[in-house]
Every structure is written in C-alpha cells, then in structure tokens.
Tab-separated table of C-alpha atoms in Angstrom:
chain	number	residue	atom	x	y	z
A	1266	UNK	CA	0.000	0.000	0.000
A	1267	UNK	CA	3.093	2.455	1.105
A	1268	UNK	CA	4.341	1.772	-2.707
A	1269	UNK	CA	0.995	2.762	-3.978
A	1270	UNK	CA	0.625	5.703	-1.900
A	1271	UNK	CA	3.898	6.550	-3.197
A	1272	UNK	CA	3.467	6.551	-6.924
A	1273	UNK	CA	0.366	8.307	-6.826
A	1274	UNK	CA	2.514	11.037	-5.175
A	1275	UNK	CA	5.140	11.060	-7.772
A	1276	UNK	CA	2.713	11.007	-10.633
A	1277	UNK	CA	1.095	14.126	-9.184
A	1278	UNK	CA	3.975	16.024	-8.633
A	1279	UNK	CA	5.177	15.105	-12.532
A	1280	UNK	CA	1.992	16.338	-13.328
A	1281	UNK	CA	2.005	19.155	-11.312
A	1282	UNK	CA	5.108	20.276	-12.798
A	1283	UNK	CA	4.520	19.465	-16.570
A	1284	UNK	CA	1.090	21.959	-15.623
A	1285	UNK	CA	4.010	24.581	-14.467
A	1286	UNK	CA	6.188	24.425	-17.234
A	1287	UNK	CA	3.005	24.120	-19.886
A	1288	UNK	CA	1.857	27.648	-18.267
A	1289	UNK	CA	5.077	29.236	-18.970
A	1290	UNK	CA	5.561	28.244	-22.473
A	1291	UNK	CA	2.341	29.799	-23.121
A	1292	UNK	CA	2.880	32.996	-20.971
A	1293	UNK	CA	6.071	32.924	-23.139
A	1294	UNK	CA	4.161	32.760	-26.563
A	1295	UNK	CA	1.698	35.263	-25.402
A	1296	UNK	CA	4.214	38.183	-24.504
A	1297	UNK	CA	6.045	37.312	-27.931
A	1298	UNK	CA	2.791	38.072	-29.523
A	1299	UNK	CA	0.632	36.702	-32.681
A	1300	UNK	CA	2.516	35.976	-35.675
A	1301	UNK	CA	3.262	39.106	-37.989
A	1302	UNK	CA	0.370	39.330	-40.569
A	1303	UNK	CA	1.833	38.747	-44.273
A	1304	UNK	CA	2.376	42.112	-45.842
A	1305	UNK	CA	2.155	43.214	-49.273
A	1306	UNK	CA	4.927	45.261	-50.538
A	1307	UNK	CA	2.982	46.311	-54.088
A	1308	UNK	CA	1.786	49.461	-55.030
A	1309	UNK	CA	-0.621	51.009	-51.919
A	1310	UNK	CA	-3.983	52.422	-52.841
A	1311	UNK	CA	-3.750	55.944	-54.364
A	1312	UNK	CA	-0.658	55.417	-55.869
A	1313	UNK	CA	0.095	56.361	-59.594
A	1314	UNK	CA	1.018	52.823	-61.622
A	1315	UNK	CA	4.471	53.087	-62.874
A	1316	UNK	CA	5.382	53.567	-66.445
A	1317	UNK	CA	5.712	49.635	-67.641
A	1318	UNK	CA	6.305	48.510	-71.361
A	1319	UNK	CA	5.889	44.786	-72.445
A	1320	UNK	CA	4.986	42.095	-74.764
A	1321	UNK	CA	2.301	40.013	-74.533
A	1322	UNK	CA	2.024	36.215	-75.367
A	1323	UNK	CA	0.071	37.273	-78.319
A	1324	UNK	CA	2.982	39.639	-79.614
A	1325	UNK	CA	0.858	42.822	-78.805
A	1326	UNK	CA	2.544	45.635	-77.437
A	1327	UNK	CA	1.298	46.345	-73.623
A	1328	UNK	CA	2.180	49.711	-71.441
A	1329	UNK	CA	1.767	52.164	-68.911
A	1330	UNK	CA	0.085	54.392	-72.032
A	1331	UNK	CA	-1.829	51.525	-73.672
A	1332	UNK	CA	-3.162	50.113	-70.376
A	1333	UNK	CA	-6.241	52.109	-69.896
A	1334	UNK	CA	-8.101	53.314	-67.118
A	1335	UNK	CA	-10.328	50.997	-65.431
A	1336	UNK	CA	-7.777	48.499	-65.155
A	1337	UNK	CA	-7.475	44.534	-63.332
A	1338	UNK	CA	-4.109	43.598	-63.173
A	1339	UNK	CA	-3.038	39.839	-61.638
A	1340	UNK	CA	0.293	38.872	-60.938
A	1341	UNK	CA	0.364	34.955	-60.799
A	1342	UNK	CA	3.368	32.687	-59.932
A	1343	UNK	CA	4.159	28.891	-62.117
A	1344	UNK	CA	3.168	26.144	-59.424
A	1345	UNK	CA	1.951	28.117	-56.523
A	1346	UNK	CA	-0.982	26.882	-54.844
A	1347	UNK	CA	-3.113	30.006	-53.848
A	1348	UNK	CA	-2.383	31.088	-57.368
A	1349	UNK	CA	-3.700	27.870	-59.210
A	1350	UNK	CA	-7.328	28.492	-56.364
A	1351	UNK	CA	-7.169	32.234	-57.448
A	1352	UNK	CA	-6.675	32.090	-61.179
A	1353	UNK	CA	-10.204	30.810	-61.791
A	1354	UNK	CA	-11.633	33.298	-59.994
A	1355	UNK	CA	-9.656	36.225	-61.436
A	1356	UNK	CA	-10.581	34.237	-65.154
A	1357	UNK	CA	-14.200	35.040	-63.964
A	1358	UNK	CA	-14.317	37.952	-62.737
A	1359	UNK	CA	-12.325	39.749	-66.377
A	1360	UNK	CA	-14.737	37.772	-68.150
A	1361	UNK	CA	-17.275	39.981	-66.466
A	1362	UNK	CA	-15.739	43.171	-66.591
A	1363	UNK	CA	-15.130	45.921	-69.557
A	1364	UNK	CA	-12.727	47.455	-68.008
A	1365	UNK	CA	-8.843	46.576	-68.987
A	1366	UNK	CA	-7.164	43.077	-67.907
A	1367	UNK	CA	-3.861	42.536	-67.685
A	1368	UNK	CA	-2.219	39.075	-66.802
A	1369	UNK	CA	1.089	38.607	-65.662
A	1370	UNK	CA	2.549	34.714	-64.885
A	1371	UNK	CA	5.826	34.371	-63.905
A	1372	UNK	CA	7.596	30.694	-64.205
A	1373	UNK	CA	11.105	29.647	-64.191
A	1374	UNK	CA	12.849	29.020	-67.572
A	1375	UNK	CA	11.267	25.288	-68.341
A	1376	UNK	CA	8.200	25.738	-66.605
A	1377	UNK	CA	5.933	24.295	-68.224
A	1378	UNK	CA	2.551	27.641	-68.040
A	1379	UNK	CA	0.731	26.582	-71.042
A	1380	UNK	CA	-2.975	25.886	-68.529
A	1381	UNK	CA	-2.654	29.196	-66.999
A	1382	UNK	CA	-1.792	31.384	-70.152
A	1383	UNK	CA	-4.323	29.199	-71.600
A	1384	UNK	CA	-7.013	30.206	-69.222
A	1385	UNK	CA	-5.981	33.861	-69.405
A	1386	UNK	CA	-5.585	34.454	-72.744
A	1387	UNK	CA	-9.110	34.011	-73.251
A	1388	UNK	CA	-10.152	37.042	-70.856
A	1389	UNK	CA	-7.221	39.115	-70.820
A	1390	UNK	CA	-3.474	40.329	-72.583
A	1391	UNK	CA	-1.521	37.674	-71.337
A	1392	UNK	CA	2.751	38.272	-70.346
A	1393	UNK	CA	5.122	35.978	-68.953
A	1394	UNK	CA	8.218	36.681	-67.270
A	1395	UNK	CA	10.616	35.204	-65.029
A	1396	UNK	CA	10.806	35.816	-61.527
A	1397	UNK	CA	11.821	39.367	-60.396
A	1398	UNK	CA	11.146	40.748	-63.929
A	1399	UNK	CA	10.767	43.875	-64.757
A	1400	UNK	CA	7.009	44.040	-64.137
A	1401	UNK	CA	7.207	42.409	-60.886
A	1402	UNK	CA	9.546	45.593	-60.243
A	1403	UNK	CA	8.013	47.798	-61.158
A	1404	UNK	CA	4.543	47.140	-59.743
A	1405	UNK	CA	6.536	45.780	-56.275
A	1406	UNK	CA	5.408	42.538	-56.106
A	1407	UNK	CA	6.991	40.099	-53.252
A	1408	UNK	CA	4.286	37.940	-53.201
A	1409	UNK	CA	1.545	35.800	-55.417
A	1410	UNK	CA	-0.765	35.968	-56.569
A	1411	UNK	CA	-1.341	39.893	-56.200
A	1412	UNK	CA	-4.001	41.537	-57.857
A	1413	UNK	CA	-4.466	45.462	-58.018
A	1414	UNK	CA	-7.383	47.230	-59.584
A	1415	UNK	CA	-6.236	50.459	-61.382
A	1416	UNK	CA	-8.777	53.603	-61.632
A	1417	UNK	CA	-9.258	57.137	-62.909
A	1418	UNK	CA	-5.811	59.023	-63.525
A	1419	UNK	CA	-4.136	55.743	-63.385
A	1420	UNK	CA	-3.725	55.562	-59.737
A	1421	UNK	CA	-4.355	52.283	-57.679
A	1422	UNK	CA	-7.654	51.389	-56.078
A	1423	UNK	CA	-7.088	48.252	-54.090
A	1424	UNK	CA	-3.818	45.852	-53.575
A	1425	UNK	CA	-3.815	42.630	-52.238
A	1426	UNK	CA	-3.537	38.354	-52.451
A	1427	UNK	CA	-7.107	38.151	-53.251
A	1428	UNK	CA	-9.713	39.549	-55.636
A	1429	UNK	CA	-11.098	42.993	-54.126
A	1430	UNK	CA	-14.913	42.531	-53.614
A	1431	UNK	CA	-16.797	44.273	-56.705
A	1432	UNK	CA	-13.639	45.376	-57.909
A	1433	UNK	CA	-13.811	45.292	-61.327
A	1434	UNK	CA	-17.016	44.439	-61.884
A	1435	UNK	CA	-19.325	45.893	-64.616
C-alpha cells in the first residue's frame, strides 16, 4: 500500500510540474505576440502605376500608355498553390468586366505555363516573365498571386492576395 501511496505522489507532482512548465511556455508565446500578418509590398492604394512597357504572349505591345483606365491587373506565380485556387476566380471575374485586364505569370525558364496562359488568354493580354522581372519591379510585387485594380488618372484602387470585392465588376 506504502508503494501505492507513493506513486500516486510522484505522478502528481510530474503532473504538477509538466502543468508549471506548460503555463510558462504559453505565458512565453503570449508576450512574444501573434505571428506578424503577411504584408504586401505592391503598389498602396492611391498610388500612380508606374510607367511599364511589355509584350504580350500574343505579340501585342502592352504599357503604362496603352493600359487604360479601369484596369485589373493579376500577378500569378508557375506552381503556386493560392495562385492555381485564385486564377479561376480572377478568369471570372475579367470575363465579367469591360474594363482593362492585364495578366502577368511568372515561371522559371522550363516551366511548363501553357494551362494558366491558356485560361488567361481568353479574358485578358496575357505576359510571362521570369521571376523578379521587370514588371514584378516595377509594380513591387513580393508575393503571389497579387491583384491590383487600377482607376481614374491611373492611380491604384485596391492591392492585395485576393480579388477585391466588386472590384472590377461591370
């Protein structure tokens, strides 16, 4: 019975501790605070879009100039998973719009992009580049997808990693 009496002890006090060191960890966490929210480096709302000059897939000239005012522009990366969820949705929402669409997918040399310039190309001027091209740079994208929606006096509406609500809508 003395043995019994004895482990039952023990166990508590393990337990008791493991409690003690299980608070602290999470005091710990709690002072470091919640993880940093992912931040978007691209153009911030009410900025002017930079001059840009490129070729689409298609061989038609695409810039700054010829862009227009509405605008949708997506930024989409070769083999990135919120891209591949997003690039339906951003298909569907320039197939609804009049204003301007502008597609950018970026892939390594090799990469095989052929679905998503497919699926673009039907709703909006399609350009490839490799990663930290010149559009990229000059629009300040760190991340994908980003989409921003371009307005009057060529100045940007919204920025983000998702389609703006009614942005771009007719």
């Amino acid at each position: 019975m003395q043995y019994l009496v004895a482990a039952v002890v023990l166990v508590a006090l393990l337990c008791g501790l493991n409690l003690l060191l299980t608070v602290g960890v999470i005091r710990r966490l709690r002072r470091q605070g919640a993880a940093p929210a992912m931040t978007t480096e691209s153009l911030p709302p009410g900025t002017r879009i930079p001059a840009f000059a490129a070729t689409t897939t298609s061989g038609e000239p695409v810039s700054d100039e010829l862009l227009g005012a509405p605008a949708l522009i997506g930024f989409f990366s070769h083999g990135c998973r919120p891209c591949e969820d997003l690039l339906p949705l951003f298909a569907e929402r320039a197939r609804d719009t009049s204003d301007a669409v502008l597609a950018v997918v970026v892939a390594a040399p090799g990469e095989d992009t052929a679905a998503e310039i497919g699926l673009l190309a039907e709703v909006a001027r399609v350009v490839t580049e490799l990663p930290q091209g010149p559009l990229q740079t000059a629009f300040k994208v760190d991340a994908f997808p980003t989409v921003l929606t371009i307005g009057a006096g060529d100045t940007v509406v919204t920025s983000g990693h998702t389609l703006p609500a009614g942005a771009g809508a007719s």
